[in-house]
Backbone as a ProteinNet text record, in pm:
[ID]
protein_1_A
[PRIMARY]
MDRIETLCSFLKPCKTFADVACDHGYCTLYMLENNLCSDAVISDISPKSLLKAQKLLSGYIEKGKCRYVCCDGLEKIEGTDEVLIAGIGGEEIVKILKNAYIPDAFVFQPMKNAETLRAYLLSKGCEITADDIFTDGKNYYFLIAGNRAQVGCEYSQSQLKYGKDSLKNPVFRDYLTAEIDKKKKYLKCEMTDESRSRLLSDVAFMEGVLDGDTD
[TERTIARY]
-2309.3	-2309.2	-2178.7	-2179.3	-2062.3	-1986.8	-1869.1	-1777.1	-1846.3	-1899.5	-1968.9	-2073.8	-2157.7	-2260.6	-2205.5	-2093.5	-2035	-1978	-1905.7	-1848.4	-1954.4	-2068.7	-2164.1	-2230.8	-2246.7	-2294	-2221.7	-2093.3	-2007.5	-2016.3	-2073.5	-2073.3	-2182.8	-2154.8	-2264.4	-2314.8	-2423.1	-2480.7	-2385.6	-2363.8	-2271.5	-2323.7	-2257.8	-2287.7	-2225.3	-2088.6	-2016.9	-1932.7	-1949.5	-1893.3	-1788.2	-1678.8	-1576.6	-1538.4	-1536.3	-1493.5	-1370.4	-1258.8	-1118.8	-1080.3	-1026.1	-995	-1131.5	-1221.5	-1368.7	-1408.5	-1331.9	-1360.4	-1498.6	-1595	-1718.1	-1808.9	-1779.5	-1870	-1989.9	-1994.3	-2111.7	-2145.3	-2035.9	-2061.3	-2116.3	-2070.9	-2131.3	-2275.7	-2301.8	-2442.7	-2536.3	-2478.9	-2552.3	-2576.4	-2475.2	-2492.5	-2587.7	-2585	-2673	-2816.7	-2834.8	-2962.8	-3038.3	-2967.9	-3031.9	-3025.4	-2996.4	-2991	-2908.4	-2795	-2708.3	-2608.4	-2596.6	-2519.8	-2578.6	-2542.5	-2586.6	-2538	-2402.2	-2330.9	-2205.6	-2148.9	-2046	-1930.1	-1811.4	-1697.7	-1638.2	-1618.1	-1554.5	-1418	-1321.5	-1185.2	-1118.1	-1021.1	-929.1	-812.4	-706.1	-578	-580.4	-662.8	-667.7	-803.2	-788.9	-906.4	-988.9	-939	-1020.6	-1099.9	-1044.2	-1113.8	-1223	-1197.4	-1290.5	-1409.9	-1389.9	-1507.2	-1603	-1582.5	-1682.8	-1770.8	-1712.6	-1803.6	-1877.6	-1814.9	-1884.2	-2015.6	-2002.8	-2115.7	-2224.3	-2191.8	-2282.2	-2352.4	-2283.5	-2336.2	-2366.9	-2386.8	-2404.5	-2527.6	-2629.1	-2762	-2721.9	-2651.2	-2623	-2517.7	-2429.3	-2333.8	-2400.5	-2498.1	-2569	-2653.2	-2701.3	-2782.3	-2687.2	-2555.4	-2472.9	-2457.1	-2500.7	-2493.3	-2361.4	-2290.1	-2173	-2078.9	-1949.5	-1841.6	-1724.5	-1655.6	-1552.4	-1405.7	-1312.6	-1174	-1077.7	-996	-881.6	-764.6	-727.5	-613	-556.2	-435.6	-371.4	-426.8	-508.4	-563	-649	-604.7	-696.2	-645.7	-536.5	-472.5	-560.8	-657	-759.7	-891.1	-907.5	-1035	-1028.6	-1109.3	-1122.4	-1261.5	-1277.7	-1413.7	-1508.7	-1453	-1537.7	-1556.3	-1679.8	-1701.6	-1666.8	-1670.9	-1645.4	-1572.6	-1475.7	-1394.8	-1387.2	-1413.4	-1396	-1289.8	-1184	-1074.9	-1072.9	-1105.7	-1112.5	-1047.6	-996.7	-954.1	-795.7	-718.8	-592.2	-502.9	-378.5	-295.1	-280.6	-265.9	-246	-134	-29.6	80.1	40.5	-32.6	-70.3	-172.6	-257.9	-347.8	-276.8	-176.5	-82.7	-17.6	27.2	84.1	-12.1	-128.1	-233.4	-266	-273.6	-298.5	-192.4	-60.4	61.3	60.1	34	40.4	-67.5	-173.9	-289	-332.2	-424.5	-475.1	-554.4	-576.9	-666.7	-805.3	-903.1	-1040.8	-1103.7	-1216.5	-1282.8	-1336.9	-1402.4	-1448.7	-1398.6	-1370.9	-1313.2	-1348.2	-1360.5	-1383.1	-1265.3	-1175.5	-1062.4	-1071.5	-1046.7	-1055.5	-919.3	-809.8	-679.2	-679.1	-626	-616.3	-491.4	-391.9	-283.5	-221.9	-127.4	-61.6	-155.2	-257.1	-349.5	-290.1	-193.6	-120.4	-46.8	16.6	79.6	-9.4	-131	-239	-281.7	-301.6	-349.8	-233.3	-119.4	-8.1	-5.3	-26.8	-23.3	-130.2	-252.3	-368.4	-353.5	-307.9	-285.4	-179.2	-76.3	35.1	-13.9	-127.4	-185.1	-296	-316.5	-419.9	-561.9	-584.6	-718.5	-799.6	-929.4	-1023.8	-1073.3	-1027.7	-1073.9	-1193.3	-1316.4	-1443.2	-1478.7	-1416.3	-1440.9	-1314.4	-1269.5	-1138.6	-1161.3	-1227.5	-1276.6	-1237.2	-1285	-1258.4	-1389.5	-1404	-1515.8	-1480.4	-1577.7	-1551.2	-1670.3	-1644.5	-1752.9	-1774.2	-1720.2	-1734	-1611.5	-1532.6	-1417	-1284	-1288.8	-1171.9	-1209.1	-1090.6	-1117.5	-1058.8	-1128	-1091.3	-1089.3	-987.3	-990.7	-1058.1	-1128.6	-1189.3	-1159.7	-1118.6	-1087.1	-1164	-1248.2	-1337.1	-1313.1	-1327.4	-1307.3	-1303.9	-1244	-1236.1	-1114.6	-1097.3	-969.4	-965.5	-1065.4	-1064.1	-938.9	-876.2	-754.4	-781.7	-805.5	-843.3	-729.6	-657.1	-556.7	-601.1	-528.4	-577.8	-458	-453.5	-345.5	-386.6	-298.3	-315.5	-216.4	-245.2	-151.7	-81.9	11.4	84.1	-13.2	-100	-190.3	-311	-349.8	-458.5	-399.1	-276.9	-217.9	-203.5	-172.1	-155.3	-281.9	-389.9	-517.5	-640.2	-630.6	-744.3	-816.2	-851.6	-917.2	-1050.9	-1131.7	-1271.9	-1240.5	-1150.4	-1127.6	-1102.3	-1023.9	-982.4	-1102.7	-1221.8	-1343.5	-1432.7	-1406.7	-1497.5	-1475.8	-1578	-1549.5	-1494.5	-1510.3	-1455.9	-1307.8	-1251.6	-1103.1	-1037.6	-1096.1	-1033.8	-1020	-1126.2	-1115.7	-1000	-993	-891.6	-749.1	-726.1	-600.4	-560.7	-656.7	-622	-573.7	-640.3	-599.4	-463.1	-436.5	-299.5	-192.9	-219	-115.4	-91.4	-197.1	-184	-88.7	-111.8	-38.1	109.5	142	276.6	332.3	274.9	324.5	361.8	283.9	318.5	435.7	456.6	580.1	699	679.7	802	851.5	772.4	817	904.5	913.1	993.6	1133.5	1213.7	1350.7	1363.5	1442.5	1463.6	1584.6	1615.3	1742.8	1698.2	1806.4	1778.4	1717.3	1750.3	1694.7	1544.9	1513.6	1372	1289.3	1348.8	1281.5	1251	1355.5	1353.1	1237.1	1232.9	1129.2	988.5	981.4	851.3	797.8	898.4	865.1	822.3	880.7	838.3	706.1	676.9	539.7	439.1	453.9	364.9	343.3	452	443.2	351.2	376	292.8	142.2	119.8	-15.8	-91	-15.4	-70	-107.4	-17.9	-38.2	-150.6	-183.5	-302.8	-417.7	-412.9	-532.4	-564.9	-465.3	-490.1	-520.2	-510.8	-532.7	-420.7	-300.7	-180.6	-82.9	-126.3	-40.3	-97.4	-23.2	-79.2	-76.5
873.2	818.5	875.5	923	987.3	870.7	911.6	813.5	735.8	794.8	727.7	630.9	672.2	583.9	464.5	469.4	363.8	268.1	325.8	248.7	153.5	219.2	149.7	44	68.3	-40.6	-171.6	-168.3	-292.1	-349.7	-287.4	-346.5	-447.6	-552.2	-656.4	-670.7	-740	-754.7	-829.7	-799.1	-869.3	-843.3	-910.9	-894.5	-767.3	-766.9	-655.3	-595.7	-463.3	-384.7	-288.6	-272.2	-176	-89.2	40.9	147.7	212.6	176	215.3	340.7	442.6	570	629.8	631	651.3	792.2	881.5	1019.8	1065.1	1096.9	1143.9	1032.7	911.3	793.6	771.6	818	807.3	670.8	573.4	435.3	362.9	389	316.5	362.9	481	530.1	458.6	437.3	358.1	223.2	149.4	18.2	6.4	95.9	95.3	134.9	230	289.8	176.5	98.3	3.9	-131.6	-141.9	-261.7	-375	-327.4	-434.9	-485.9	-431.1	-495.4	-471.3	-575	-561.2	-455.6	-440.6	-336.4	-289.7	-180.7	-130.2	-67.7	-66.4	7.9	111.8	235.9	332.6	363.4	387.1	412.5	510.7	592.4	683	705.2	726.2	754.9	900.1	974.5	1127.7	1149.4	1181.1	1209.6	1319.5	1414.1	1521.8	1467.4	1387.2	1313.1	1226.3	1153.7	1065.5	1131.9	1254.3	1327	1355.1	1377.6	1398.3	1292.3	1169.4	1043	1017.2	1046.9	1034.6	1115.5	1240	1329	1275	1231.2	1185	1062.8	970	847.3	851.3	965.5	968	886.4	896.3	825.4	681	609.9	472.2	439.3	527.5	519.4	509.2	595.3	598.7	470.7	410.5	282.1	160.7	172	61.4	-10.2	49.5	-10.2	11.4	115.6	156.1	204.5	163	203.2	276.4	362.2	429.3	397	385.6	356.5	454.4	512.8	598.4	511.1	467.1	368.2	379.1	322.5	305.6	185.5	202.8	81.6	-6.5	-135.4	-242.8	-284.2	-215.3	-262.4	-287.1	-209.7	-229.3	-278.7	-337.2	-378.5	-525.1	-605.7	-749.6	-794.8	-914.9	-965.2	-913.1	-857.1	-787.1	-884	-871.9	-965.1	-901.7	-767.5	-698.1	-558	-526.6	-407	-323.6	-194.4	-92.6	-5.3	7.9	106.8	187.8	309.1	388.9	521.2	582.1	723.6	738.5	628.9	627.9	548.5	556.9	494.6	343.6	276.6	131.2	78.6	152.5	109.2	121.3	228	240.4	118.5	83.3	-32.6	-150.3	-180.9	-297.2	-295.4	-176	-170.6	-200.3	-155.7	-182.5	-339.1	-406.3	-546.3	-623.5	-583.6	-655.7	-642.6	-529.4	-503.7	-568.6	-614.6	-665.4	-810.8	-788.7	-918.6	-873.2	-973.5	-950.9	-988.9	-897.5	-929.5	-1045.5	-1107	-1200.7	-1155.1	-1030.6	-967	-825.3	-778.2	-640.7	-568.4	-431.6	-339.7	-229	-216.2	-127.8	-31.9	95.8	203.1	281.3	227.4	303.3	422.8	540	659.2	664.8	575.5	554.4	420.5	372.2	246.2	128.6	125.3	16.3	-109.4	-117.5	-238.6	-298.1	-223.5	-271.1	-351.4	-288.4	-362.5	-492.6	-489.5	-604.2	-718.6	-670.3	-772.1	-839	-766.7	-824.1	-923.9	-870.9	-960.8	-1089.9	-1081.4	-1195.5	-1291.4	-1233.6	-1308.2	-1390.3	-1333.7	-1410.2	-1505.2	-1518.5	-1611.7	-1564.6	-1428.9	-1384.4	-1390.6	-1403.2	-1409.4	-1262.1	-1210.8	-1074.9	-1089.3	-1041	-1060.8	-941.8	-825	-692.3	-631.3	-582.1	-515.1	-418.3	-297.9	-218.6	-73.8	16.5	164.1	226.4	351.2	428.4	571.5	662.9	804.8	876.4	984.1	1072.1	1186.8	1174.5	1288.1	1382.2	1380.4	1470.5	1382.7	1268.6	1197.6	1053	973.3	826.5	756.4	639.4	561.1	414.9	342.1	198.8	135.9	26.5	-33.2	-185.2	-249.8	-386.5	-448	-545.5	-607.7	-754.8	-819	-967.6	-1020.9	-1145	-1200.7	-1281.5	-1328.4	-1396.6	-1536.8	-1594.8	-1728.5	-1770.8	-1879.3	-1909.3	-1981.3	-1899.8	-1962.2	-1943.5	-1838.6	-1808.1	-1761.6	-1679.8	-1616.4	-1569.4	-1595.2	-1546.1	-1418	-1321.6	-1187.7	-1157.9	-1105.4	-1058.7	-917.3	-874.9	-756.2	-643.6	-627.3	-522	-538.9	-650.9	-664.3	-629.7	-660.1	-629.6	-479.4	-412.8	-261.6	-186.8	-242.5	-163.9	-235.3	-361.2	-437	-514.1	-637.3	-727.7	-661.3	-620.6	-566	-435.6	-358.3	-219.9	-228.2	-318.7	-333.7	-355.9	-400.8	-414.9	-299.1	-201.1	-94.3	18.1	73.9	187.8	307.8	320.4	433.7	430.2	304.6	295.3	352.3	339	399.8	543.5	618.7	761	791.1	710.1	730.5	712.1	601.6	576.6	678.8	718.2	820.9	951.8	984	1111.6	1091.5	971.6	950.4	947.9	894.1	885.4	1036.6	1119.4	1259.7	1336.2	1306.8	1371.5	1342.6	1212.5	1168.3	1229.6	1242.8	1301.4	1448.6	1511.1	1645.6	1667.6	1568	1560.4	1535.2	1471.7	1438.6	1563.6	1671.2	1802.1	1879.7	1836.4	1907.3	1852.5	1926.8	1881.2	1772.6	1668.7	1563.7	1484.8	1390.5	1310.6	1199.8	1147.8	1043.4	931.8	903.6	789.2	803.7	927.7	961.4	956	1009	1012.6	866	783.2	645.8	566.4	598.6	535.9	575.6	713.8	766.7	715	709.5	653.8	508	426.1	283.5	283	378.4	376.5	410.5	510.7	542.1	429.2	353.6	244.4	130.6	106.3	7.3	43.1	169.4	219.1	216	264.3	251.1	104.3	17.6	-121.7	-176.8	-141.1	-177.4	-124.1	10.9	72	1.5	-47.1	-120.5	-263.4	-317.3	-451.8	-542.7	-482.3	-567.6	-607.6	-575.5	-599.4	-704.7	-807.1	-903.2	-856
-9429.7	-9294.6	-9219.8	-9093.8	-9030.3	-8968.4	-8907.6	-8868.1	-8747	-8649.6	-8527.9	-8577	-8661.6	-8721.9	-8784.2	-8853.9	-8921.3	-8824.9	-8725.1	-8619.1	-8559.2	-8519.3	-8445.9	-8534.3	-8666.3	-8749.8	-8755.1	-8704.6	-8704.3	-8562.3	-8467.1	-8323.9	-8313.9	-8242.5	-8233	-8094.5	-8075.7	-7927.5	-7854.4	-7722.2	-7630.1	-7488.9	-7398.3	-7266.6	-7212	-7210.5	-7164	-7280.1	-7302.7	-7404.1	-7347.6	-7406.6	-7364.9	-7474.1	-7445.7	-7536	-7494.6	-7549.2	-7503.2	-7584.4	-7514.8	-7578.6	-7619.3	-7531.1	-7567.2	-7608.7	-7591.5	-7632.6	-7562.7	-7650.1	-7593.8	-7545.3	-7587.7	-7549.3	-7629	-7743.6	-7821.8	-7864.3	-7891.8	-7924.5	-7814.9	-7686	-7570.6	-7554.6	-7567.7	-7564.2	-7659	-7779.5	-7882.1	-7833	-7779.2	-7736.4	-7615.4	-7523.7	-7416.6	-7445.7	-7530.4	-7561.4	-7635.7	-7721.3	-7803.9	-7747.2	-7615.8	-7538.3	-7612	-7662.3	-7725.4	-7634.1	-7515.5	-7413.5	-7279	-7191.4	-7052.1	-6973.7	-6989.5	-6925.4	-7004.3	-6967.8	-7045.4	-6961.1	-7024.6	-6966.1	-7056.5	-7005.9	-7081.9	-7017.1	-7105.8	-7054.3	-7147.1	-7084.8	-7156.3	-7071.9	-7118	-7043.5	-6985.2	-7041.6	-7008.7	-6923	-6794.4	-6703.7	-6764.5	-6835	-6891.1	-7018.4	-7093.9	-7195.2	-7149.5	-7053.5	-6991.1	-6927.2	-6870.8	-6821.4	-6909	-7042.7	-7145	-7157.5	-7149.8	-7162.2	-7041.4	-6928.9	-6805	-6796.8	-6846.6	-6847	-6930.4	-7061	-7153.5	-7093.6	-7022.8	-6982.2	-6825	-6766.9	-6630.7	-6575.2	-6648.1	-6615.2	-6608.9	-6698.6	-6693.6	-6584.5	-6562.1	-6449.9	-6323	-6297.1	-6173	-6155.8	-6268.7	-6267.6	-6248.3	-6256.8	-6248.4	-6374.6	-6488.2	-6623.9	-6689.8	-6644.8	-6710.9	-6605.4	-6624.6	-6520.1	-6606.2	-6544.9	-6608.3	-6537	-6628	-6575.8	-6647.4	-6573.3	-6629.8	-6626.5	-6758.3	-6763.2	-6906.8	-6916.5	-7043.5	-7123.9	-7225.8	-7299.2	-7220.9	-7215.8	-7149.7	-7018.3	-6959.4	-6851.2	-6723.4	-6717.5	-6603.3	-6629.1	-6753.8	-6809.4	-6832.7	-6767.6	-6790	-6803.8	-6863.4	-6860	-6952.2	-7064.5	-7177	-7281.3	-7356.3	-7461.5	-7592.8	-7602	-7725.4	-7695.1	-7761.9	-7733.9	-7860	-7858.1	-7954.5	-7918.1	-8014.5	-8004.3	-8121	-8129.8	-8249.1	-8222	-8330.7	-8326.7	-8274.1	-8277.5	-8234.5	-8335	-8336.8	-8442.4	-8431.7	-8537.1	-8542.3	-8456.8	-8449.6	-8371.2	-8219.1	-8185.9	-8046.5	-8011.4	-8100	-8084.7	-8053.9	-8134.6	-8123.6	-7982.1	-7930.4	-7809.8	-7693	-7711.9	-7612.7	-7600	-7707.4	-7720.6	-7665.4	-7698.6	-7645.5	-7494.4	-7442.4	-7296.4	-7219.5	-7292.3	-7223	-7289.1	-7378.2	-7439.5	-7572.1	-7652.6	-7765.5	-7725.9	-7740.6	-7702	-7773.8	-7707.8	-7785.3	-7917	-7915	-8029.7	-8029.9	-8155.9	-8154	-8281.5	-8260.6	-8378.2	-8354.6	-8456.3	-8442.9	-8557.3	-8524.2	-8637.3	-8625.5	-8681.2	-8663.9	-8745.9	-8698.8	-8774.6	-8865	-8837.5	-8930.3	-8900.6	-8986.9	-8970.6	-8951.6	-9035.3	-9020.2	-9058.5	-9142.1	-9200.1	-9083.2	-8996.6	-8869	-8785.1	-8761.5	-8690.7	-8751.7	-8892.3	-8955.7	-8937.3	-8959.2	-8952	-8812.3	-8703.1	-8567.9	-8556.4	-8593.8	-8572.3	-8636.9	-8767.6	-8848.1	-8789.1	-8731.4	-8674.2	-8548.7	-8490.4	-8374.3	-8412.1	-8541.6	-8591	-8581.1	-8563.8	-8539.5	-8665.8	-8651.1	-8763.4	-8787.5	-8900.7	-8941.7	-9034.9	-8979.5	-9045.1	-9135.5	-9103.4	-9179	-9186.4	-9305.6	-9322.3	-9433.2	-9395.7	-9500.7	-9493.3	-9578.9	-9575.2	-9589.5	-9524.5	-9535.4	-9527.7	-9571	-9556.8	-9502.8	-9436.4	-9381.7	-9466.7	-9595.4	-9684.4	-9667.9	-9573.1	-9555.2	-9547.3	-9468.3	-9448.8	-9473	-9488.2	-9517.1	-9396.6	-9358	-9233.2	-9272.5	-9220.4	-9219.1	-9105.2	-9113.2	-9014.5	-9015.7	-8903.4	-8896.2	-8782.8	-8803.1	-8703.6	-8714.5	-8601.6	-8602.8	-8461.8	-8446.5	-8325.4	-8303.5	-8176.9	-8136.4	-8186.2	-8249.1	-8292	-8372.4	-8344.4	-8408.3	-8537.9	-8640.4	-8771.5	-8872.4	-8856.5	-8955.1	-9097.8	-9158.4	-9282.6	-9357.9	-9493.5	-9578.3	-9644.1	-9630.7	-9699.2	-9800.7	-9913	-10011	-9967.8	-10031.7	-9994.7	-9998.4	-10100.2	-10119.9	-10021	-9982	-9877.4	-9746.5	-9718.4	-9592.5	-9582.2	-9687.9	-9686.6	-9661.3	-9739.4	-9746.5	-9696	-9669.7	-9624.6	-9729.2	-9696.5	-9785.8	-9857.1	-9775	-9828.9	-9888.3	-9852.2	-9900.2	-10056.4	-10090.5	-10237.8	-10323.9	-10273.4	-10340.7	-10325.8	-10248.9	-10222.7	-10315.8	-10378.1	-10461.5	-10400.1	-10275.4	-10192.7	-10199.3	-10207.2	-10202.1	-10322.8	-10444.2	-10565.6	-10541.4	-10485.2	-10462.3	-10365.3	-10249.3	-10147.7	-10217.7	-10281.5	-10343	-10449.8	-10531.1	-10629.6	-10564.3	-10456.4	-10376.6	-10323.8	-10271.4	-10211.4	-10312.2	-10430.6	-10528.3	-10579.5	-10589.8	-10640	-10523.7	-10408.6	-10292.6	-10316.8	-10331.6	-10347	-10475.4	-10578	-10702.5	-10676.6	-10600.9	-10565.7	-10475.4	-10386.4	-10310.7	-10389.6	-10504.4	-10584.6	-10657.4	-10660.9	-10718.1	-10621.1	-10502.8	-10388.4	-10391	-10324.1	-10315.6	-10208.6	-10238.8	-10129.9	-10182.1	-10087.9	-10125.5	-10223.5	-10288.9	-10390.9	-10324.4	-10205	-10131.8	-10103.5	-10066.2	-10044.5	-10166.3	-10283	-10406.7	-10460.7	-10442.4	-10488.2	-10413.6	-10284.7	-10192.8	-10239.8	-10266.6	-10306.7	-10439.9	-10534.9	-10663.6	-10652.8	-10565.9	-10544.5	-10482.4	-10393.2	-10335.4	-10429.8	-10514.4	-10625.1	-10727.3	-10757	-10854.9	-10799.5	-10663.7	-10596.4	-10591.2	-10553.4	-10540.6	-10679.8	-10781.5	-10912	-10961.9	-10915.6	-10944.1	-10877	-10754.5	-10673	-10749.3	-10785.5	-10851.1	-10980.8	-11050.3	-11182.6	-11164.6	-11034.3	-11006.5	-11047.5	-11058.9	-11100.6	-10995.3	-10870.8	-10747.3	-10664.1	-10631.7	-10532.8	-10391.6
[MASK]
+++++++++++++++++++++++++++++++++++++++++++++++++++++++++++++++++++++++++++++++++++++++++++++++++++++++++++++++++++++++++++++++++++++++++++++++++++++++++++++++++++++++++++++++++++++++++++++++++++++++++++++++++++++++

């Protein structure tokens, strides 16, 4: 299954759907084509990038089923029931949420720093209903889905780093093994003692997670 198909599989029926940093707008097309939302909003900070989605969704835009907004994150988007933010960094997603709001329901796919995003959502008491890893055969991706409900949840250090569901996913073992191999190759390069110590600590932690010995 490719990246877009996997993202779409986590989206739920809603009234108004928003696709932030929408790129080509394929996920919004999926929602509208399958009648999973009444209307949709697509947004991107780049007018050039947004134009790609506008072209794909032009028929729905003409019918008033989809509108487009050139903005930074959620700053000009209100009244949505479900928000997808995929393909940007976890720290960027946190910045978007801090500058606006946490959506009622969300699907996030951070390209890096997923633990930063997890920590923020947990600090706000969000319910994380899916916190997993997947691959398209070439790359590995973390996916975090949930809602704004104030339920609270405790995460261990390894769950915060990699995701609760990821740790039980066979794909994760392949991912972590590859990451450990990369870091061990780095250890053969010249670096400061401080950098080497930090890298060795990372490897030890990752090997502990792989062996199931790390909380």
